[in-house]
Each structure stands twice: as structure tokens, then as C-alpha cells.
PDB file of C-alpha atoms in Angstrom:
ATOM      1  CA  UNK C   1     -67.592 -20.332 -25.563  1.00 35.00           C
ATOM      2  CA  UNK C   2     -65.572 -17.709 -27.432  1.00 37.00           C
ATOM      3  CA  UNK C   3     -65.901 -17.214 -31.156  1.00 39.00           C
ATOM      4  CA  UNK C   4     -63.029 -18.531 -33.234  1.00 37.00           C
ATOM      5  CA  UNK C   5     -62.081 -16.438 -36.222  1.00 34.00           C
ATOM      6  CA  UNK C   6     -58.878 -16.390 -38.258  1.00 34.00           C
ATOM      7  CA  UNK C   7     -56.982 -13.175 -37.765  1.00 36.00           C
ATOM      8  CA  UNK C   8     -53.867 -11.335 -38.904  1.00 36.00           C
ATOM      9  CA  UNK C   9     -51.005 -11.751 -36.442  1.00 38.00           C
ATOM     10  CA  UNK C  10     -48.353  -9.381 -37.757  1.00 39.00           C
ATOM     11  CA  UNK C  11     -49.478  -6.513 -35.546  1.00 44.00           C
ATOM     12  CA  UNK C  12     -49.580  -8.720 -32.431  1.00 47.00           C
ATOM     13  CA  UNK C  13     -45.890  -9.638 -32.180  1.00 52.00           C
ATOM     14  CA  UNK C  14     -44.999  -6.815 -29.812  1.00 53.00           C
ATOM     15  CA  UNK C  15     -48.174  -7.412 -27.782  1.00 49.00           C
ATOM     16  CA  UNK C  16     -47.402 -11.083 -27.146  1.00 51.00           C
ATOM     17  CA  UNK C  17     -43.770 -10.351 -26.319  1.00 50.00           C
ATOM     18  CA  UNK C  18     -44.761  -7.654 -23.839  1.00 47.00           C
ATOM     19  CA  UNK C  19     -47.423  -9.734 -22.079  1.00 46.00           C
ATOM     20  CA  UNK C  20     -45.234 -12.834 -21.879  1.00 45.00           C
ATOM     21  CA  UNK C  21     -42.318 -10.810 -20.498  1.00 44.00           C
ATOM     22  CA  UNK C  22     -44.332  -8.934 -17.886  1.00 43.00           C
ATOM     23  CA  UNK C  23     -46.832 -11.693 -17.063  1.00 47.00           C
ATOM     24  CA  UNK C  24     -49.654  -9.213 -17.521  1.00 51.00           C
ATOM     25  CA  UNK C  25     -53.347  -9.838 -18.077  1.00 53.00           C
ATOM     26  CA  UNK C  26     -54.527 -11.095 -21.457  1.00 50.00           C
ATOM     27  CA  UNK C  27     -57.534  -9.167 -22.822  1.00 53.00           C
ATOM     28  CA  UNK C  28     -60.529 -11.365 -23.614  1.00 52.00           C
ATOM     29  CA  UNK C  29     -60.542 -10.034 -27.178  1.00 54.00           C
ATOM     30  CA  UNK C  30     -57.065 -11.442 -27.846  1.00 73.00           C
ATOM     31  CA  UNK C  31     -56.000 -15.091 -28.153  1.00 87.00           C
ATOM     32  CA  UNK C  32     -53.831 -16.596 -25.439  1.00 92.00           C
ATOM     33  CA  UNK C  33     -51.911 -18.996 -27.722  1.00 94.00           C
ATOM     34  CA  UNK C  34     -51.255 -18.804 -31.444  1.00 95.00           C
ATOM     35  CA  UNK C  35     -49.311 -21.385 -33.442  1.00 95.00           C
ATOM     36  CA  UNK C  36     -48.509 -20.542 -37.034  1.00 95.00           C
ATOM     37  CA  UNK C  37     -47.243 -23.242 -39.439  1.00 95.00           C
ATOM     38  CA  UNK C  38     -45.163 -25.030 -36.801  1.00 96.00           C
ATOM     39  CA  UNK C  39     -42.685 -27.611 -38.048  1.00 96.00           C
ATOM     40  CA  UNK C  40     -40.335 -29.688 -35.893  1.00 95.00           C
ATOM     41  CA  UNK C  41     -38.024 -32.615 -36.682  1.00 92.00           C
ATOM     42  CA  UNK C  42     -35.990 -34.911 -34.468  1.00 89.00           C
ATOM     43  CA  UNK C  43     -33.014 -37.081 -35.492  1.00 83.00           C
ATOM     44  CA  UNK C  44     -33.920 -40.750 -35.681  1.00 72.00           C
ATOM     45  CA  UNK C  45     -32.424 -43.188 -33.173  1.00 60.00           C
ATOM     46  CA  UNK C  46     -30.073 -45.512 -35.017  1.00 55.00           C
ATOM     47  CA  UNK C  47     -28.671 -48.737 -33.585  1.00 56.00           C
ATOM     48  CA  UNK C  48     -25.307 -50.229 -34.545  1.00 56.00           C
ATOM     49  CA  UNK C  49     -26.725 -52.635 -37.153  1.00 56.00           C
ATOM     50  CA  UNK C  50     -28.816 -49.912 -38.807  1.00 54.00           C
ATOM     51  CA  UNK C  51     -25.801 -47.612 -38.753  1.00 53.00           C
ATOM     52  CA  UNK C  52     -23.608 -50.206 -40.502  1.00 57.00           C
ATOM     53  CA  UNK C  53     -26.317 -50.921 -43.076  1.00 56.00           C
ATOM     54  CA  UNK C  54     -26.586 -47.219 -43.709  1.00 57.00           C
ATOM     55  CA  UNK C  55     -22.951 -47.167 -44.832  1.00 56.00           C
ATOM     56  CA  UNK C  56     -23.802 -49.451 -47.743  1.00 55.00           C
ATOM     57  CA  UNK C  57     -27.196 -48.241 -48.859  1.00 55.00           C
ATOM     58  CA  UNK C  58     -28.768 -44.825 -49.125  1.00 52.00           C
ATOM     59  CA  UNK C  59     -31.201 -43.929 -46.335  1.00 54.00           C
ATOM     60  CA  UNK C  60     -34.424 -42.081 -47.127  1.00 55.00           C
ATOM     61  CA  UNK C  61     -34.073 -39.743 -44.159  1.00 59.00           C
ATOM     62  CA  UNK C  62     -32.369 -39.633 -40.783  1.00 74.00           C
ATOM     63  CA  UNK C  63     -34.993 -37.297 -39.330  1.00 80.00           C
ATOM     64  CA  UNK C  64     -38.423 -37.900 -37.815  1.00 85.00           C
ATOM     65  CA  UNK C  65     -41.104 -35.279 -38.520  1.00 91.00           C
ATOM     66  CA  UNK C  66     -42.748 -34.625 -35.142  1.00 93.00           C
ATOM     67  CA  UNK C  67     -44.892 -31.646 -36.181  1.00 96.00           C
ATOM     68  CA  UNK C  68     -45.801 -30.667 -39.725  1.00 95.00           C
ATOM     69  CA  UNK C  69     -47.448 -27.318 -40.510  1.00 95.00           C
ATOM     70  CA  UNK C  70     -49.414 -27.034 -37.248  1.00 96.00           C
ATOM     71  CA  UNK C  71     -51.547 -23.890 -36.966  1.00 96.00           C
ATOM     72  CA  UNK C  72     -53.872 -23.288 -34.041  1.00 96.00           C
ATOM     73  CA  UNK C  73     -55.436 -20.402 -32.126  1.00 95.00           C
ATOM     74  CA  UNK C  74     -56.606 -20.762 -28.516  1.00 95.00           C
ATOM     75  CA  UNK C  75     -58.575 -18.045 -26.782  1.00 92.00           C
ATOM     76  CA  UNK C  76     -58.167 -16.824 -23.229  1.00 88.00           C
ATOM     77  CA  UNK C  77     -60.332 -18.864 -20.846  1.00 86.00           C
ATOM     78  CA  UNK C  78     -60.647 -21.882 -23.141  1.00 91.00           C
ATOM     79  CA  UNK C  79     -60.057 -25.479 -22.126  1.00 91.00           C
ATOM     80  CA  UNK C  80     -58.665 -27.272 -25.177  1.00 95.00           C
ATOM     81  CA  UNK C  81     -57.925 -30.988 -25.314  1.00 95.00           C
ATOM     82  CA  UNK C  82     -55.411 -32.678 -27.588  1.00 96.00           C
ATOM     83  CA  UNK C  83     -55.884 -36.318 -28.583  1.00 96.00           C
ATOM     84  CA  UNK C  84     -54.155 -38.695 -30.970  1.00 94.00           C
ATOM     85  CA  UNK C  85     -52.445 -42.036 -31.247  1.00 92.00           C
ATOM     86  CA  UNK C  86     -49.154 -42.666 -29.469  1.00 90.00           C
ATOM     87  CA  UNK C  87     -46.351 -40.853 -31.273  1.00 90.00           C
ATOM     88  CA  UNK C  88     -48.710 -38.457 -33.040  1.00 93.00           C
ATOM     89  CA  UNK C  89     -47.065 -35.298 -31.637  1.00 93.00           C
ATOM     90  CA  UNK C  90     -49.380 -34.399 -28.739  1.00 94.00           C
ATOM     91  CA  UNK C  91     -46.771 -34.027 -25.997  1.00 91.00           C
ATOM     92  CA  UNK C  92     -44.306 -32.447 -28.410  1.00 94.00           C
ATOM     93  CA  UNK C  93     -46.859 -29.755 -29.209  1.00 95.00           C
ATOM     94  CA  UNK C  94     -47.259 -28.914 -25.510  1.00 93.00           C
ATOM     95  CA  UNK C  95     -43.510 -28.520 -25.165  1.00 92.00           C
ATOM     96  CA  UNK C  96     -43.402 -26.218 -28.171  1.00 94.00           C
ATOM     97  CA  UNK C  97     -46.066 -24.011 -26.567  1.00 94.00           C
ATOM     98  CA  UNK C  98     -44.098 -24.048 -23.291  1.00 89.00           C
ATOM     99  CA  UNK C  99     -40.932 -22.965 -25.083  1.00 89.00           C
ATOM    100  CA  UNK C 100     -38.996 -26.159 -24.306  1.00 87.00           C
ATOM    101  CA  UNK C 101     -38.721 -27.179 -27.972  1.00 91.00           C
ATOM    102  CA  UNK C 102     -38.048 -24.296 -30.375  1.00 92.00           C
ATOM    103  CA  UNK C 103     -39.709 -25.107 -33.709  1.00 93.00           C
ATOM    104  CA  UNK C 104     -37.664 -25.539 -36.872  1.00 94.00           C
ATOM    105  CA  UNK C 105     -40.331 -23.665 -38.839  1.00 94.00           C
ATOM    106  CA  UNK C 106     -43.184 -21.302 -37.997  1.00 94.00           C
ATOM    107  CA  UNK C 107     -43.922 -19.037 -35.049  1.00 93.00           C
ATOM    108  CA  UNK C 108     -45.282 -19.499 -31.517  1.00 93.00           C
ATOM    109  CA  UNK C 109     -47.049 -16.800 -29.487  1.00 92.00           C
ATOM    110  CA  UNK C 110     -48.052 -17.440 -25.876  1.00 89.00           C
ATOM    111  CA  UNK C 111     -49.240 -14.590 -23.666  1.00 86.00           C
ATOM    112  CA  UNK C 112     -48.516 -14.627 -19.946  1.00 81.00           C
ATOM    113  CA  UNK C 113     -47.060 -17.067 -17.426  1.00 81.00           C
ATOM    114  CA  UNK C 114     -46.982 -20.744 -18.461  1.00 86.00           C
ATOM    115  CA  UNK C 115     -46.990 -23.835 -16.228  1.00 81.00           C
ATOM    116  CA  UNK C 116     -46.332 -27.242 -17.783  1.00 82.00           C
ATOM    117  CA  UNK C 117     -47.367 -30.375 -15.902  1.00 75.00           C
ATOM    118  CA  UNK C 118     -45.829 -33.191 -17.929  1.00 72.00           C
ATOM    119  CA  UNK C 119     -45.404 -36.698 -16.602  1.00 59.00           C
ATOM    120  CA  UNK C 120     -45.024 -37.107 -12.873  1.00 51.00           C
ATOM    121  CA  UNK C 121     -42.914 -34.590 -11.000  1.00 53.00           C
ATOM    122  CA  UNK C 122     -41.274 -33.264 -14.150  1.00 58.00           C
ATOM    123  CA  UNK C 123     -39.069 -30.333 -13.224  1.00 67.00           C
ATOM    124  CA  UNK C 124     -38.994 -31.312  -9.549  1.00 81.00           C
ATOM    125  CA  UNK C 125     -35.911 -32.446  -7.634  1.00 86.00           C
ATOM    126  CA  UNK C 126     -36.189 -36.006  -6.332  1.00 88.00           C
ATOM    127  CA  UNK C 127     -33.892 -35.217  -3.404  1.00 91.00           C
ATOM    128  CA  UNK C 128     -35.762 -32.164  -2.118  1.00 93.00           C
ATOM    129  CA  UNK C 129     -38.965 -32.225  -0.101  1.00 95.00           C
ATOM    130  CA  UNK C 130     -42.392 -31.489  -1.489  1.00 93.00           C
ATOM    131  CA  UNK C 131     -42.326 -28.128   0.300  1.00 93.00           C
ATOM    132  CA  UNK C 132     -38.931 -27.207  -1.155  1.00 92.00           C
ATOM    133  CA  UNK C 133     -40.051 -28.239  -4.637  1.00 90.00           C
ATOM    134  CA  UNK C 134     -43.161 -26.083  -4.336  1.00 89.00           C
ATOM    135  CA  UNK C 135     -41.081 -23.043  -3.378  1.00 88.00           C
ATOM    136  CA  UNK C 136     -38.568 -23.733  -6.159  1.00 85.00           C
ATOM    137  CA  UNK C 137     -41.220 -24.167  -8.835  1.00 78.00           C
ATOM    138  CA  UNK C 138     -42.893 -20.937  -7.772  1.00 78.00           C
ATOM    139  CA  UNK C 139     -39.604 -19.041  -7.938  1.00 79.00           C
ATOM    140  CA  UNK C 140     -38.997 -20.312 -11.473  1.00 72.00           C
ATOM    141  CA  UNK C 141     -42.324 -18.741 -12.459  1.00 67.00           C
ATOM    142  CA  UNK C 142     -41.346 -15.433 -10.869  1.00 70.00           C
ATOM    143  CA  UNK C 143     -42.980 -15.698  -7.433  1.00 79.00           C
ATOM    144  CA  UNK C 144     -40.845 -14.804  -4.426  1.00 82.00           C
ATOM    145  CA  UNK C 145     -40.442 -16.960  -1.318  1.00 84.00           C
ATOM    146  CA  UNK C 146     -42.894 -14.909   0.734  1.00 87.00           C
ATOM    147  CA  UNK C 147     -45.630 -15.278  -1.881  1.00 87.00           C
ATOM    148  CA  UNK C 148     -45.081 -19.039  -2.045  1.00 88.00           C
ATOM    149  CA  UNK C 149     -45.028 -19.369   1.743  1.00 89.00           C
ATOM    150  CA  UNK C 150     -48.420 -17.654   1.763  1.00 91.00           C
ATOM    151  CA  UNK C 151     -49.689 -20.306  -0.668  1.00 91.00           C
ATOM    152  CA  UNK C 152     -48.110 -23.377   0.919  1.00 91.00           C
ATOM    153  CA  UNK C 153     -51.084 -24.153   3.174  1.00 92.00           C
ATOM    154  CA  UNK C 154     -53.371 -24.082   0.123  1.00 91.00           C
ATOM    155  CA  UNK C 155     -50.955 -26.372  -1.721  1.00 91.00           C
ATOM    156  CA  UNK C 156     -50.810 -28.882   1.135  1.00 92.00           C
ATOM    157  CA  UNK C 157     -54.585 -28.878   1.570  1.00 92.00           C
ATOM    158  CA  UNK C 158     -55.300 -29.513  -2.090  1.00 89.00           C
ATOM    159  CA  UNK C 159     -52.589 -32.151  -2.500  1.00 88.00           C
ATOM    160  CA  UNK C 160     -53.709 -33.988   0.655  1.00 89.00           C
ATOM    161  CA  UNK C 161     -50.042 -34.798   1.316  1.00 91.00           C
ATOM    162  CA  UNK C 162     -50.148 -33.819   4.984  1.00 91.00           C
ATOM    163  CA  UNK C 163     -46.847 -34.550   6.737  1.00 92.00           C
ATOM    164  CA  UNK C 164     -45.428 -35.991   3.492  1.00 94.00           C
ATOM    165  CA  UNK C 165     -44.946 -32.405   2.235  1.00 94.00           C
ATOM    166  CA  UNK C 166     -41.669 -32.419   4.220  1.00 95.00           C
ATOM    167  CA  UNK C 167     -40.468 -35.783   2.904  1.00 95.00           C
ATOM    168  CA  UNK C 168     -38.108 -36.136  -0.121  1.00 95.00           C
ATOM    169  CA  UNK C 169     -39.901 -36.445  -3.445  1.00 92.00           C
ATOM    170  CA  UNK C 170     -38.169 -39.782  -4.108  1.00 92.00           C
ATOM    171  CA  UNK C 171     -40.386 -41.310  -1.406  1.00 93.00           C
ATOM    172  CA  UNK C 172     -43.584 -40.215  -3.189  1.00 91.00           C
ATOM    173  CA  UNK C 173     -45.831 -42.512  -5.155  1.00 86.00           C
ATOM    174  CA  UNK C 174     -46.857 -41.601  -8.699  1.00 79.00           C
ATOM    175  CA  UNK C 175     -50.209 -40.294  -7.462  1.00 79.00           C
ATOM    176  CA  UNK C 176     -48.560 -38.141  -4.783  1.00 86.00           C
ATOM    177  CA  UNK C 177     -46.271 -36.515  -7.343  1.00 85.00           C
ATOM    178  CA  UNK C 178     -49.268 -35.760  -9.546  1.00 80.00           C
ATOM    179  CA  UNK C 179     -51.111 -34.220  -6.604  1.00 84.00           C
ATOM    180  CA  UNK C 180     -48.162 -31.992  -5.724  1.00 87.00           C
ATOM    181  CA  UNK C 181     -47.659 -30.856  -9.315  1.00 83.00           C
ATOM    182  CA  UNK C 182     -51.263 -29.868  -9.841  1.00 82.00           C
ATOM    183  CA  UNK C 183     -51.533 -28.307  -6.369  1.00 85.00           C
ATOM    184  CA  UNK C 184     -48.557 -26.010  -7.026  1.00 85.00           C
ATOM    185  CA  UNK C 185     -49.680 -25.073 -10.543  1.00 80.00           C
ATOM    186  CA  UNK C 186     -53.231 -24.294  -9.462  1.00 79.00           C
ATOM    187  CA  UNK C 187     -52.060 -22.239  -6.470  1.00 83.00           C
ATOM    188  CA  UNK C 188     -49.813 -20.165  -8.721  1.00 79.00           C
ATOM    189  CA  UNK C 189     -52.728 -19.791 -11.154  1.00 76.00           C
ATOM    190  CA  UNK C 190     -50.730 -19.148 -14.358  1.00 80.00           C
ATOM    191  CA  UNK C 191     -52.200 -17.473 -17.421  1.00 85.00           C
ATOM    192  CA  UNK C 192     -51.618 -20.728 -19.342  1.00 89.00           C
ATOM    193  CA  UNK C 193     -51.686 -24.222 -17.820  1.00 86.00           C
ATOM    194  CA  UNK C 194     -50.435 -27.131 -19.951  1.00 88.00           C
ATOM    195  CA  UNK C 195     -51.235 -30.637 -18.682  1.00 86.00           C
ATOM    196  CA  UNK C 196     -49.823 -33.854 -20.144  1.00 85.00           C
ATOM    197  CA  UNK C 197     -51.687 -36.944 -18.855  1.00 76.00           C
ATOM    198  CA  UNK C 198     -51.312 -35.926 -15.185  1.00 68.00           C
ATOM    199  CA  UNK C 199     -55.076 -35.889 -14.573  1.00 65.00           C
ATOM    200  CA  UNK C 200     -55.334 -39.546 -15.512  1.00 60.00           C
ATOM    201  CA  UNK C 201     -53.310 -40.498 -12.428  1.00 59.00           C
ATOM    202  CA  UNK C 202     -54.577 -41.011  -8.917  1.00 61.00           C
ATOM    203  CA  UNK C 203     -57.734 -42.269  -7.277  1.00 69.00           C
ATOM    204  CA  UNK C 204     -61.218 -41.357  -8.597  1.00 75.00           C
ATOM    205  CA  UNK C 205     -61.771 -38.769  -5.859  1.00 78.00           C
ATOM    206  CA  UNK C 206     -58.595 -36.908  -6.780  1.00 77.00           C
ATOM    207  CA  UNK C 207     -59.424 -37.005 -10.482  1.00 76.00           C
ATOM    208  CA  UNK C 208     -62.833 -35.473  -9.767  1.00 79.00           C
ATOM    209  CA  UNK C 209     -61.235 -32.884  -7.503  1.00 81.00           C
ATOM    210  CA  UNK C 210     -58.757 -32.045 -10.274  1.00 79.00           C
ATOM    211  CA  UNK C 211     -61.565 -31.484 -12.776  1.00 77.00           C
ATOM    212  CA  UNK C 212     -63.259 -29.028 -10.428  1.00 80.00           C
ATOM    213  CA  UNK C 213     -59.984 -27.207  -9.819  1.00 79.00           C
ATOM    214  CA  UNK C 214     -59.347 -26.849 -13.547  1.00 77.00           C
ATOM    215  CA  UNK C 215     -62.835 -25.412 -14.058  1.00 75.00           C
ATOM    216  CA  UNK C 216     -62.205 -22.929 -11.220  1.00 77.00           C
ATOM    217  CA  UNK C 217     -59.008 -21.837 -12.941  1.00 74.00           C
ATOM    218  CA  UNK C 218     -60.858 -21.292 -16.198  1.00 72.00           C
ATOM    219  CA  UNK C 219     -63.400 -19.118 -14.383  1.00 72.00           C
ATOM    220  CA  UNK C 220     -60.390 -17.086 -13.289  1.00 69.00           C
ATOM    221  CA  UNK C 221     -59.575 -16.574 -16.986  1.00 62.00           C
ATOM    222  CA  UNK C 222     -56.726 -19.087 -17.238  1.00 80.00           C
ATOM    223  CA  UNK C 223     -56.215 -20.933 -20.507  1.00 90.00           C
ATOM    224  CA  UNK C 224     -55.843 -24.707 -20.177  1.00 89.00           C
ATOM    225  CA  UNK C 225     -54.496 -27.183 -22.744  1.00 93.00           C
ATOM    226  CA  UNK C 226     -54.769 -30.873 -21.841  1.00 91.00           C
ATOM    227  CA  UNK C 227     -53.237 -33.944 -23.468  1.00 91.00           C
ATOM    228  CA  UNK C 228     -55.064 -37.071 -22.344  1.00 86.00           C
ATOM    229  CA  UNK C 229     -56.314 -40.481 -23.408  1.00 86.00           C
ATOM    230  CA  UNK C 230     -59.278 -40.022 -21.079  1.00 84.00           C
ATOM    231  CA  UNK C 231     -62.061 -39.169 -23.511  1.00 90.00           C
ATOM    232  CA  UNK C 232     -64.525 -38.870 -20.649  1.00 86.00           C
ATOM    233  CA  UNK C 233     -62.387 -36.045 -19.244  1.00 82.00           C
ATOM    234  CA  UNK C 234     -62.267 -34.358 -22.654  1.00 89.00           C
ATOM    235  CA  UNK C 235     -66.029 -34.481 -22.985  1.00 91.00           C
ATOM    236  CA  UNK C 236     -66.579 -33.192 -19.445  1.00 86.00           C
ATOM    237  CA  UNK C 237     -64.341 -30.121 -19.363  1.00 86.00           C
ATOM    238  CA  UNK C 238     -63.077 -29.196 -22.841  1.00 92.00           C
ATOM    239  CA  UNK C 239     -64.547 -26.476 -25.051  1.00 93.00           C
ATOM    240  CA  UNK C 240     -62.787 -27.897 -28.101  1.00 96.00           C
ATOM    241  CA  UNK C 241     -60.623 -30.908 -28.864  1.00 97.00           C
ATOM    242  CA  UNK C 242     -57.746 -31.065 -31.337  1.00 97.00           C
ATOM    243  CA  UNK C 243     -57.019 -34.354 -33.105  1.00 97.00           C
ATOM    244  CA  UNK C 244     -53.398 -34.808 -34.174  1.00 96.00           C
ATOM    245  CA  UNK C 245     -52.095 -37.631 -36.343  1.00 95.00           C
ATOM    246  CA  UNK C 246     -48.534 -38.030 -37.621  1.00 93.00           C
ATOM    247  CA  UNK C 247     -47.662 -34.489 -36.620  1.00 95.00           C
ATOM    248  CA  UNK C 248     -50.590 -32.849 -38.424  1.00 96.00           C
ATOM    249  CA  UNK C 249     -53.860 -31.450 -37.128  1.00 96.00           C
ATOM    250  CA  UNK C 250     -56.650 -33.560 -38.606  1.00 96.00           C
ATOM    251  CA  UNK C 251     -59.627 -32.006 -36.815  1.00 96.00           C
ATOM    252  CA  UNK C 252     -60.521 -29.189 -34.406  1.00 97.00           C
ATOM    253  CA  UNK C 253     -64.006 -28.930 -32.955  1.00 96.00           C
ATOM    254  CA  UNK C 254     -66.540 -30.275 -30.482  1.00 96.00           C
ATOM    255  CA  UNK C 255     -65.153 -33.008 -28.199  1.00 96.00           C
ATOM    256  CA  UNK C 256     -67.573 -35.717 -29.350  1.00 96.00           C
ATOM    257  CA  UNK C 257     -66.860 -34.965 -33.015  1.00 97.00           C
ATOM    258  CA  UNK C 258     -63.091 -35.095 -32.435  1.00 96.00           C
ATOM    259  CA  UNK C 259     -63.385 -38.413 -30.589  1.00 96.00           C
ATOM    260  CA  UNK C 260     -65.465 -39.836 -33.435  1.00 95.00           C
ATOM    261  CA  UNK C 261     -62.764 -38.750 -35.922  1.00 95.00           C
ATOM    262  CA  UNK C 262     -60.137 -40.401 -33.712  1.00 95.00           C
ATOM    263  CA  UNK C 263     -61.877 -43.773 -33.876  1.00 94.00           C
ATOM    264  CA  UNK C 264     -62.313 -43.440 -37.626  1.00 93.00           C
ATOM    265  CA  UNK C 265     -58.534 -43.079 -37.942  1.00 88.00           C
ATOM    266  CA  UNK C 266     -58.120 -46.450 -36.211  1.00 83.00           C
ATOM    267  CA  UNK C 267     -60.156 -48.263 -38.869  1.00 73.00           C
TER     268      UNK C 267
END
């Protein structure tokens, strides 16, 4: 496991920008992801009754704090898990790292290509086939059609979709979508792989196969960040686990210690 030391980031800005733009290799001596004092708010959903009441009495706030002062450094080749209660900010944090949600405060540095597997078939077209979705997803990450065609056999083999690879995605079960998503991401082998609950879907054999694939990717120097409620998975494959509660990081450390802290929060 790599050492984790605080470090000065001001001289790294150009480095991260260059590596993320070119998709180049990330030196082992440099972190793959750095979050610095991240803050993010969302407007609260307000129904008609609450809206009318709000006209007559002062509301405390019409914003929900999703992330509050989050700072974290993740090294190249690490597998880091993120746990927390529902609504704690886990999935939001992944989307900040992926660049989907720009933070209101703080800075995000992520070096290299990023693949986000969030939900089931997120980013895929329901009307296109599994094969077409694989080619499209690869092109979004900068891989041309020839490169993806070279990988399609590997994708089909891992996903175990067989002839279903040429069927529309709308005909897929939840497990099939998860298989396709992970198969494409692992074939592309991004510098950074972000996974949101996808590995908790599917039969036991596929879940075990997914674990092995993730470990193979780490050996290839990919950085993996996983959000999951499967604490067994966290213990099996994560180097560290981050506990988030109400948008704040409460603990970062060994998986078993983080899980213990999680249960203490429930008391």
C-alpha cells in the first residue's frame, strides 16, 4: 500500500491539467485524485404546500448541503471504498470527481482518463444495441472505432452476453446492464475507474468475477473508487475506506475500522 502524506498542491495544477488532457501515464510518486475543501449545495425540492407556507414565514434555507469541506488524496493504484448512510454524499462525491458536478467551493484534480459506472447502464442509449453502446462509450473516452472493434470480443466474453450483445439495451435485465458496463470499462482500462453500487448487482459468480477484474486493473496501475453498501466487498478489495456522513468525511483508514465507525454512527 502506498504511503499517504499531506502535500502542497500549488505546483501540481499544470501537471494534472496536462495529464488529464492527454490521458498520459500517472507517475507512482504522484496522487491520481486530489480533492481540496470541496463544497457543493443543491436547491431543495419544494412542493406546493411548502411553497405557499414559505410565503408567510421565513425559511431557514432553500439549499441542501451535499458536500461540506471534503478533502481527500488518492494515490495511483489504490482501491478506495466510500461508505455512508443514504443521502450522505457518496454518489455525489463520485460525480464531482468525474466532473459531472462542478463544486461550488474548492478544487478537484484527477489525472488521466475517467470512467464512471453509476447505476445500471448510465450513459448508455436504451434504443441501441449492447455492441453499439460499447463502441459509443469507447469513443466518448477517446478511443476510435477500430480500437473498440479490437476489444469487442473481450467485452462480450467478460459480460457473458453472447448473442444479446446485438439486442437493444431496453431488453436487458439489470444484471445484464451491469455486466456490459463493467465489461466496457475494464476493456478500456481507464486511469481512474469510479463505481457506484454496480458490483452489488448480478449473480454471485459475476460478483466474484468482477472483484478479480478490479484487482487485475489495479495491478495495471488503475485507480479505483467504489461506492457500495457491501462491506464484505470493501474488506476484500479496498486499501482504504472513506466514511462520509452529512456531506463530511468522518473517517479515512483501514476498511474494518471504517466499518466499525459506520455502525457507531447508527447508534
